[in-house]
Coordinates of C-alpha atoms and ligand atoms in Angstrom, one line a residue:
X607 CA 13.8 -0.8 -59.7
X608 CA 14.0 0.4 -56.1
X609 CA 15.9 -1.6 -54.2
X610 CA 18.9 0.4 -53.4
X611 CA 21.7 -2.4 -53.4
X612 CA 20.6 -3.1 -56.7
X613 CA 21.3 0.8 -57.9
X614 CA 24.4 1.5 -60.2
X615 CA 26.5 4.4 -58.8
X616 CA 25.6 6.8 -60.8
X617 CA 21.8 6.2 -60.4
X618 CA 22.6 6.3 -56.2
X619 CA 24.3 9.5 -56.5
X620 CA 21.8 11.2 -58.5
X621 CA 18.8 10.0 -55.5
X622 CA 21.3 11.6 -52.9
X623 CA 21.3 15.1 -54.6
X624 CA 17.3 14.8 -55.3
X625 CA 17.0 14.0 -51.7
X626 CA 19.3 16.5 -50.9
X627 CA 17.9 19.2 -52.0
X628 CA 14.3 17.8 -50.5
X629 CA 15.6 18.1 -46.9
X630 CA 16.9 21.4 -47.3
X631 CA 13.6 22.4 -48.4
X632 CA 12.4 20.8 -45.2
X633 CA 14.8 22.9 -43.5
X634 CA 13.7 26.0 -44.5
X635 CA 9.8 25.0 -43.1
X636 CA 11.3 25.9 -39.7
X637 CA 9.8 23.1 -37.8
X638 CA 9.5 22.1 -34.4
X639 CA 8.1 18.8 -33.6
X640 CA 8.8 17.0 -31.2
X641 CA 8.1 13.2 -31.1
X642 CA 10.3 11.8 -28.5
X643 CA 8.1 10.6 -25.6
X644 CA 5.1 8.0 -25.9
X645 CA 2.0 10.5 -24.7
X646 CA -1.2 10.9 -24.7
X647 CA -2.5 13.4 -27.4
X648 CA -5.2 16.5 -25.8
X649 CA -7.9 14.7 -27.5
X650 CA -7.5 11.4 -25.8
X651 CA -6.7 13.3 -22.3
X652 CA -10.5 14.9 -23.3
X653 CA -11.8 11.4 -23.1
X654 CA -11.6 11.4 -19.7
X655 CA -12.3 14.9 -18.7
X656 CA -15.6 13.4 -17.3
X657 CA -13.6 12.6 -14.4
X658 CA -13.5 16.2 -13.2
X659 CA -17.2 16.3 -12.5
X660 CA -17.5 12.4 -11.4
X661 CA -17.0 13.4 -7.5
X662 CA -19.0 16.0 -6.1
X663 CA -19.0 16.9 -2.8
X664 CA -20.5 15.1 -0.4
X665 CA -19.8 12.1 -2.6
X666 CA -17.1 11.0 -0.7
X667 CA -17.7 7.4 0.9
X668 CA -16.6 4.7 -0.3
X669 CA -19.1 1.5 -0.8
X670 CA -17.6 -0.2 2.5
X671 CA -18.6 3.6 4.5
X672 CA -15.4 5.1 4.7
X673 CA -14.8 8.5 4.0
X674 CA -12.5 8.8 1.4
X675 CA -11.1 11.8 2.4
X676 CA -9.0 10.8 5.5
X677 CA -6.4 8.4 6.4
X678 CA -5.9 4.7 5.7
X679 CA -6.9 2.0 3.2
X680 CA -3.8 1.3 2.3
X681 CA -4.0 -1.2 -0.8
X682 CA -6.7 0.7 -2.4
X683 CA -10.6 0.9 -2.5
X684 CA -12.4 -2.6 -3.1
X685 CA -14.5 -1.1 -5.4
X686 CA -11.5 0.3 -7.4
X687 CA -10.2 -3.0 -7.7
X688 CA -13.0 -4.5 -9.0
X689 CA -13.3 -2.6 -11.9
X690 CA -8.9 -2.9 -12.4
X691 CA -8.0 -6.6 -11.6
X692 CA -9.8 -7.3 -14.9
X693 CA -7.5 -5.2 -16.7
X694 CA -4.8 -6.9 -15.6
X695 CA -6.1 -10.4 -15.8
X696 CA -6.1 -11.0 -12.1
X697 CA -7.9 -11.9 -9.2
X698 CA -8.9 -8.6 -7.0
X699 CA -7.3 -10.0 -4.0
X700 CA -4.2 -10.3 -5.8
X701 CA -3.9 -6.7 -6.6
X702 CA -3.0 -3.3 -4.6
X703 CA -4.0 0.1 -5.7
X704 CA -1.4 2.9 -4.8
X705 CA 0.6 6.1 -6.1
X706 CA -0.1 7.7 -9.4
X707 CA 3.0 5.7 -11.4
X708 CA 3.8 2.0 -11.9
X709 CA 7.3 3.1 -12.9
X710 CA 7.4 4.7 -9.1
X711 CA 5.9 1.2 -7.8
X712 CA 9.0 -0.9 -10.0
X713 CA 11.7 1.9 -8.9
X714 CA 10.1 1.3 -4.6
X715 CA 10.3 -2.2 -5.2
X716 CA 13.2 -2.9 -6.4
X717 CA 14.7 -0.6 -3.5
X718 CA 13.0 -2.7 -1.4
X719 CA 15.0 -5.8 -2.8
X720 CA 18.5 -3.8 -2.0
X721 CA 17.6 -2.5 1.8
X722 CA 15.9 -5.7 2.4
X723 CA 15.5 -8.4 0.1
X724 CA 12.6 -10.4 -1.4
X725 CA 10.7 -13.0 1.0
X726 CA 13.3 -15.6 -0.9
X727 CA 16.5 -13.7 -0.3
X728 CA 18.9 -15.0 1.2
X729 CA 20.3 -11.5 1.7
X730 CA 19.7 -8.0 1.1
X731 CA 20.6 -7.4 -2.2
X732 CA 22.7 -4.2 -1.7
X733 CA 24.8 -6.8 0.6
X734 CA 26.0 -8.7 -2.4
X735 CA 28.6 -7.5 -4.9
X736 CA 27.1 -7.7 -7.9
X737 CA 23.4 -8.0 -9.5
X738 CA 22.3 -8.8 -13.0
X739 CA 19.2 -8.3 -14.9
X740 CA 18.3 -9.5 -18.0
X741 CA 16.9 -6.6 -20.4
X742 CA 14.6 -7.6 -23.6
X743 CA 16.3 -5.4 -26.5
X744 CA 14.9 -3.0 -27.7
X745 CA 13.4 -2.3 -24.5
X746 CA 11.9 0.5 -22.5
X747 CA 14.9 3.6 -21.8
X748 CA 13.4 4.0 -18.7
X749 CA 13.8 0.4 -17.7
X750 CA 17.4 0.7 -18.0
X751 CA 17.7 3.9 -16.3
X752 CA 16.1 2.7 -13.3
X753 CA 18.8 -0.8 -13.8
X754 CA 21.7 1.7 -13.8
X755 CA 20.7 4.3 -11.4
X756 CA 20.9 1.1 -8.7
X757 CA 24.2 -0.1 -10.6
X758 CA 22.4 -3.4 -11.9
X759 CA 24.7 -4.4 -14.6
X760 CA 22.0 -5.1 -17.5
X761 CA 22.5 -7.9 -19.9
X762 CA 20.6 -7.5 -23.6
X763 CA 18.6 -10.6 -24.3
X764 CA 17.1 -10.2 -28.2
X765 CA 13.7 -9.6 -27.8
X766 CA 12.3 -11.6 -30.9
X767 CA 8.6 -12.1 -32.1
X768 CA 7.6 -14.3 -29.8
X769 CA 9.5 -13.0 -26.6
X770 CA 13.0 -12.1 -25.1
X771 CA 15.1 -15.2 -26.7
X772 CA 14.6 -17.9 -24.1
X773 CA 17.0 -20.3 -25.2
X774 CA 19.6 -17.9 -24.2
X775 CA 17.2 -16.7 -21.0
X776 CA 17.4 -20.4 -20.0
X777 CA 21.1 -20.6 -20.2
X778 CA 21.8 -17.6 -18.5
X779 CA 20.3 -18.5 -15.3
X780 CA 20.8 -21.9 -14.8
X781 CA 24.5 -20.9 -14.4
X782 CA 25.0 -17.5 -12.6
X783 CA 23.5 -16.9 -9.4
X784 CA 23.8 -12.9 -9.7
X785 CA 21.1 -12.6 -12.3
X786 CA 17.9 -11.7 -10.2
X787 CA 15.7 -10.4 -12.7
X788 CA 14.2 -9.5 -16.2
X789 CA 11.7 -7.0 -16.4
X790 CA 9.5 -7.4 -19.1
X791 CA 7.0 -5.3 -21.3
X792 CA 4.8 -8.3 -22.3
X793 CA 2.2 -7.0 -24.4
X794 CA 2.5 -4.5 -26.9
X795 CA 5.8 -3.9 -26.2
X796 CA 7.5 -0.8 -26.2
X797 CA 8.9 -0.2 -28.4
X798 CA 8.2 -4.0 -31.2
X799 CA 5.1 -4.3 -30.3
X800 CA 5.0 -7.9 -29.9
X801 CA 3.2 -9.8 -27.4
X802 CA 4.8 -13.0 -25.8
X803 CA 3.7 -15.9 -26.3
X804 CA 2.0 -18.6 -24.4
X805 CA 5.3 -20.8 -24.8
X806 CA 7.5 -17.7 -23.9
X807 CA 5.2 -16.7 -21.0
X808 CA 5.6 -20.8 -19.7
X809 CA 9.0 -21.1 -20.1
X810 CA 9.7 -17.5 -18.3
X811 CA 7.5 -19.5 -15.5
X812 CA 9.4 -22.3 -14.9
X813 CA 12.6 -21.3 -15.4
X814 CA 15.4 -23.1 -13.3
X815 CA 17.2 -19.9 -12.4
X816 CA 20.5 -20.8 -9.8
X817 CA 19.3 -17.5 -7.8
X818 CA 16.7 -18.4 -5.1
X819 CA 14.8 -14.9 -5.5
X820 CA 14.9 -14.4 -9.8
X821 CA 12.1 -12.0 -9.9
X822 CA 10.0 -11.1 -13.0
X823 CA 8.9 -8.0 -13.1
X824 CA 6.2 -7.7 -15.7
X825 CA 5.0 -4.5 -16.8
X826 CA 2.0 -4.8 -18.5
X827 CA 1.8 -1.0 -19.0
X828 CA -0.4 -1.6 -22.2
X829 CA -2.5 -4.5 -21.9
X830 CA -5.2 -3.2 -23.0
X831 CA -4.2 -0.8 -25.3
X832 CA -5.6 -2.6 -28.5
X833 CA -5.3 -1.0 -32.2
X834 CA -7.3 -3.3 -33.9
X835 CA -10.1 -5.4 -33.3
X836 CA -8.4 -8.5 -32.8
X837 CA -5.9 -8.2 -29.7
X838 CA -3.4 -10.0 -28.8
X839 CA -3.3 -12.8 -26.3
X840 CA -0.8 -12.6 -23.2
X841 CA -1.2 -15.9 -21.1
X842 CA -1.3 -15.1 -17.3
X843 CA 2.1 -15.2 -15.6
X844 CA 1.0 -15.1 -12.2
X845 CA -1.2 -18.5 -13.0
X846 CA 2.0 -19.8 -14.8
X847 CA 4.2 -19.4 -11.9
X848 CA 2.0 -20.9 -9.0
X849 CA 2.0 -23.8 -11.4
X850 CA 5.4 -24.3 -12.3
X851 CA 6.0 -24.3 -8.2
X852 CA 7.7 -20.7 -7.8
X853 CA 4.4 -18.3 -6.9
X854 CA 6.6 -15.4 -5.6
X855 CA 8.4 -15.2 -8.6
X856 CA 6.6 -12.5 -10.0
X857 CA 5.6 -8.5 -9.6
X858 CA 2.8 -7.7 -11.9
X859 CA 2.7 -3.6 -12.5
X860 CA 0.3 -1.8 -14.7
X861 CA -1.6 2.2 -14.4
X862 CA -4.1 4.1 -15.8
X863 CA -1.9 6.7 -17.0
X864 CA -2.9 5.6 -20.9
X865 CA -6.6 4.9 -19.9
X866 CA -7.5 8.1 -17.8
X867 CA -4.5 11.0 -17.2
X868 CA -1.0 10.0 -17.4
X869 CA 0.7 11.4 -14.5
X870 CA -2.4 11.4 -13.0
X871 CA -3.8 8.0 -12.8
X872 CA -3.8 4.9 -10.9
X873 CA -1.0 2.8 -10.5
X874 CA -0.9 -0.9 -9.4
X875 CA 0.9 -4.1 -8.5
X876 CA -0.2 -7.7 -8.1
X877 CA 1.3 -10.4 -6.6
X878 CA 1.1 -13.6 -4.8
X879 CA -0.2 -13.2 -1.4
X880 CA 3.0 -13.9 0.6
X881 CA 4.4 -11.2 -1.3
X882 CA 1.1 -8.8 -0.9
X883 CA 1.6 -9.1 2.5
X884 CA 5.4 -8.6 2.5
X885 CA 5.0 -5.6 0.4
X886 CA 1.4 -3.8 3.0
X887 CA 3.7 -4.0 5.9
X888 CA 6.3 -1.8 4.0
X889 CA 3.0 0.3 2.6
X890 CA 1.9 0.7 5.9
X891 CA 5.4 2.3 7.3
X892 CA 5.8 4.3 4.3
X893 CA 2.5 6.3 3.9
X894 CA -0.7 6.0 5.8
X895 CA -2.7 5.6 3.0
X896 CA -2.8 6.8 -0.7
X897 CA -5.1 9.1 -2.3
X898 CA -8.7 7.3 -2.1
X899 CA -10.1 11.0 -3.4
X900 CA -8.6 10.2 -6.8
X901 CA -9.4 6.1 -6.4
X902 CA -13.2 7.2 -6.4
X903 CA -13.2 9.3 -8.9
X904 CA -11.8 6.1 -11.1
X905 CA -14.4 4.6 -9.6
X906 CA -17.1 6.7 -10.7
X907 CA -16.0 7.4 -13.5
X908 CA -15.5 3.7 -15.2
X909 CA -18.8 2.9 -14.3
X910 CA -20.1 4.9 -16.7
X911 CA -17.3 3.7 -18.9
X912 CA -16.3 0.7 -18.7
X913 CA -12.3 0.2 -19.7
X914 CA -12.8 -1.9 -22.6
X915 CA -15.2 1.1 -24.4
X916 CA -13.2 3.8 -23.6
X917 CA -10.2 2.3 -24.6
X918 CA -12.0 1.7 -28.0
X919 CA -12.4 5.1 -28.4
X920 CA -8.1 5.6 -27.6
X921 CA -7.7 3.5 -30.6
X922 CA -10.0 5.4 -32.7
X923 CA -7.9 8.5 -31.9
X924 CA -5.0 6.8 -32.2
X925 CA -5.2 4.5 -35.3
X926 CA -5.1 7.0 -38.0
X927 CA -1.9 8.3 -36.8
X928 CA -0.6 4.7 -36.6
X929 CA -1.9 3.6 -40.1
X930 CA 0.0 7.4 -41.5
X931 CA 3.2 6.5 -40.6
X932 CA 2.9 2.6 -41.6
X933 CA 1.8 4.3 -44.8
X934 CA 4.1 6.9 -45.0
X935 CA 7.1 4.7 -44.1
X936 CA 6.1 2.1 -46.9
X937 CA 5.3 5.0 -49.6
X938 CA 8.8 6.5 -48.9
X939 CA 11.1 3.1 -48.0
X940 CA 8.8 0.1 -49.3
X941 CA 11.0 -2.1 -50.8
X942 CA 14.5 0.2 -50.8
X943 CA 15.8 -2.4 -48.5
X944 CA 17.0 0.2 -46.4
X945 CA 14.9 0.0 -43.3
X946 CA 12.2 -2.3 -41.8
X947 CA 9.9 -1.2 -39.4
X948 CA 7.4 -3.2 -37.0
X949 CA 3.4 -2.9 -37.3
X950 CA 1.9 -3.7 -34.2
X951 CA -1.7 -4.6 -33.0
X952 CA -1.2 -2.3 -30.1
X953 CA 0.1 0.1 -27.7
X954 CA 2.2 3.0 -28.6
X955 CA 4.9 2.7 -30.8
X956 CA 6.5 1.4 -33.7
X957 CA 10.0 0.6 -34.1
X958 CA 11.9 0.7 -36.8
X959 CA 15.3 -0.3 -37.8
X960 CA 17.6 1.7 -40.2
X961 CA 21.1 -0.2 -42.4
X962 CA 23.6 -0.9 -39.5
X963 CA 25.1 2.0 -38.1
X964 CA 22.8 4.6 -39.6
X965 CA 20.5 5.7 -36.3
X966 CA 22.7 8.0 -34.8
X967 CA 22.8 10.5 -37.9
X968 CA 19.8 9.9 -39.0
X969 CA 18.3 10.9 -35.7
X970 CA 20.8 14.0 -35.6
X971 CA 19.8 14.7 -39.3
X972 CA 16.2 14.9 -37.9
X973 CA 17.1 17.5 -35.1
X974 CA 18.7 19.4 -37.4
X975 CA 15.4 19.9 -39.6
X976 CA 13.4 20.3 -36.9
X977 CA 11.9 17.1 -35.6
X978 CA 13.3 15.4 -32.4
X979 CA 13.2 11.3 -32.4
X980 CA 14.1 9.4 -29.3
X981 CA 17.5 9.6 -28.9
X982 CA 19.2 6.7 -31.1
X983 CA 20.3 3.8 -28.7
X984 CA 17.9 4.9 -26.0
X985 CA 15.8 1.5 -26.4
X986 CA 19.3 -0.3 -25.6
X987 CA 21.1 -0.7 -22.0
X988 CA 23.6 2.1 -21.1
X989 CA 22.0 3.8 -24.5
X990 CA 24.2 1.6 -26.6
X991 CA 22.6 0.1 -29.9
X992 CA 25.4 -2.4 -30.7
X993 CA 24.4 -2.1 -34.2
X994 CA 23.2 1.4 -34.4
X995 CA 20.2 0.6 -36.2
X996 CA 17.1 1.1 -33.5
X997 CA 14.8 4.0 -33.9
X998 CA 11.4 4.3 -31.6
X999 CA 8.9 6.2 -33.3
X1000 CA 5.8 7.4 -31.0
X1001 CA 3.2 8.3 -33.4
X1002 CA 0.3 9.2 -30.2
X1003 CA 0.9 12.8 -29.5
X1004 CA 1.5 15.2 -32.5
X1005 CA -1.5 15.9 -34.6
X1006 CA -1.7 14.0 -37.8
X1007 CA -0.6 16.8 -39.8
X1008 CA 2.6 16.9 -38.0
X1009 CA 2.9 13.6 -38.0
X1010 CA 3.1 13.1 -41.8
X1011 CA 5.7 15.7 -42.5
X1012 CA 7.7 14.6 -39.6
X1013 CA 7.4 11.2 -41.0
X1014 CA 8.2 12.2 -44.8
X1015 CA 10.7 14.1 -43.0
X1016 CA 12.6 10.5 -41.5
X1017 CA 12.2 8.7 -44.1
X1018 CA 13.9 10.9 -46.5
X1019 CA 17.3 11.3 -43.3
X1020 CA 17.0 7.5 -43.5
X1021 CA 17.4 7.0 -47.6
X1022 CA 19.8 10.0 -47.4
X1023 CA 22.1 8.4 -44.8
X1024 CA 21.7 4.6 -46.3
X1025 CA 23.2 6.8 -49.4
X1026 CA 25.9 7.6 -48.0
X1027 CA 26.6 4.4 -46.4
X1028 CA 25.9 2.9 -49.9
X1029 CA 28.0 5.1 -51.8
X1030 CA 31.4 4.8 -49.2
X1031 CA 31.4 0.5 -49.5
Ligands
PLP1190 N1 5.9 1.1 -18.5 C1 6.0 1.3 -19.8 C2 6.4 0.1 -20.6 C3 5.8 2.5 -20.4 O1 5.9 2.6 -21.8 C4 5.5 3.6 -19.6 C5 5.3 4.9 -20.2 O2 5.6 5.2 -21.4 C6 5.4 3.4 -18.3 C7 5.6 2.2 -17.7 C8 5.0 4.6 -17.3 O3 4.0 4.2 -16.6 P1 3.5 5.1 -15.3 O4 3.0 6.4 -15.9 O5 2.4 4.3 -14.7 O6 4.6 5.3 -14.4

């Protein structure tokens, strides 16, 4: 029998001293992973070291003549967003090309919205007392630290399998007029997994929200990071919302910082036009002109690879280390009842949840052997897992080897700490 709750006392206590004694023998391997942050690994940043040689000099014009090397263009090369609107399931005259980060694009705009409003504000948003965002939970940390650095008070929607909870998305809005926003991760989510669904991407469309300029901000920052060969499906918002009769309603962000070099990308927004124009005119006082030198070298480089082939061979690197800690996680906690974990069809993470109020120590337990997690709560607003059960596991970076011993590693702080939880009721 393995389900814990269904362990006499004496057979629970004598699992806690075997596993005990195994993560003190852990201890003693001195180790120092670290598997906090979603990265790239070396190997996949080596997939696009082809970029490096993919502008030489005198290969500096772009295909309209301009040299790429000076001033202007402000929303990015044509060429450049040809080969990228695809990606994001756009049309390339809804898209602009700027900056290195789409979290730096979200952060701008959403400045933007407090110095001077959307084209639908009323008013300046930093002219109103108070602003509310919805937040999918678990959600992306970074999310909410942007949400609190600009004192948005965040409310946690359950994000479910099919999307953020949109009963309660639906209620919310129709009846308090300082909720302006939910930012979502809609495919692949970090860190579930899940993709929303067609109904969920509707119903986010047409809500009836009781503020004039509810935005969506919709960061597909992995859509198409695919794991297996049959992706998932993410219906188009921007579509969803010209249709539903609210076209401005939503910011559409996405990078090449998982395709080509994270940190060292291509970052991008698309819009409706009203908005695109809004947002150039801002462009245009802010910078004159981003760096076109890097935009070619995207665009010479992903002609000779297109997106959808490289990013088969991201998966390829990626999937074994996926498939060892599904298969780790199930060899060491399959049916103990003690934790479930999510197995997703893409991007880059896997999210697990412990008992109730077990994440904290078990992420300190961790530390304390060696191997640092994501900070427990970190996937929640104001880093506060109301049930202290979240734990975002980012199997991309460390190599495999690592990776299993970190993961036999958790999985025997989990049992340990369900123990003791066990043993205390
Ligand atoms: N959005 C999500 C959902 C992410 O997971 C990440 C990185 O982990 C980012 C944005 C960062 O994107 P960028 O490098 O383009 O700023």
């Amino acid at each position: 029998m393995n389900d814990f709750y269904s362990l006499a006392t004496d057979s629970l206590n004598e699992k806690y001293q075997h596993l005990s004694q195994r993560y003190q023998e852990f201890k003693t391997k001195n180790l120092k992973l670290d598997m906090s942050r979603g990265k790239p690994s070396p190997e996949q940043l080596d997939l696009s070291n082809g970029m490096f040689e993919s502008l030489k000099s005198r290969d500096y014009h772009t295909t309209d003549g301009n040299d790429a090397r000076n001033y202007g263009g402000i929303d990015g090369l044509s060429e450049l967003k040809t080969i990228l609107a695809p990606y994001l399931e756009v049309d390339s005259k809804q898209l602009i090309i700027t900056g290195n980060s789409s979290l730096a694009l979200l952060h701008d705009l959403i400045a933007r919205a407090f110095i001077h409003g959307f084209i639908t504000s009323p008013l300046p948003w930093s002219k109103l007392p108070v602003i509310r965002f919805l937040c999918p939970t678990p959600g992306y940390d970074r999310h909410f630290s942007i949400c609190e650095y600009f004192k948005i008070e965040m409310i946690p929607i359950n994000l479910n399998a099919n999307g953020p909870d949109m009963n309660q998305v639906e209620s919310l809005v129709a009846q308090d007029e300082t909720i302006k926003g939910i930012i979502c991760v809609p495919k692949y989510s970090n860190p579930t997994g899940i993709t929303y669904s067609k109904e969920t991407v509707l119903r986010l469309a047409a809500l009836n929200t009781l503020a004039p300029d509810f935005k969506i901000f919709w960061d597909n920052a992995y859509a198409v990071h695919h794991l297996t060969k049959t992706p998932d499906y993410l219906a188009n918002i921007l579509e969803a919302t010209q249709k539903a009769g609210y076209p401005d309603r939503v910011f559409i962000f996405g990078s090449t910082s998982k395709i080509s070099f994270a940190g060292a990308g291509i970052a991008m927004i698309a819009t409706s036009e009203a908005n695109l124009n809004w947002l150039k005119k801002q462009l245009n006082i802010q910078s004159i002109g981003p760096d076109k030198l890097n935009q070619l070298r995207h665009v010479r480089f992903f002609k000779d690879n297109p997106i959808a082939v490289h990013m088969q061979k991201h998966a390829e690197l990626i999937r074994p280390k996926f498939e060892t800690v599904l298969a780790t996680l199930e060899q060491e906690l399959g049916s103990k009842n003690i934790a479930t974990w999510t197995n997703p069809n893409g991007g880059y993470f896997i999210s697990l949840d412990t008992l109730d109020g077990c994440a904290q120590k078990v992420v300190q337990l961790a530390k304390e052997a060696g191997v640092i997690l994501t900070n427990a709560g970190a996937t929640f607003p104001y880093g506060k897992d109301p049930r202290n059960r979240n734990i975002r596991i980012a199997p991309t970076f460390p190599p495999l080897s690592e990776l299993k011993v970190a993961m036999e590693l958790l999985a025997i702080c989990i049992q340990i700490v369900s123990l003791e939880k066990l043993l205390k009721q």
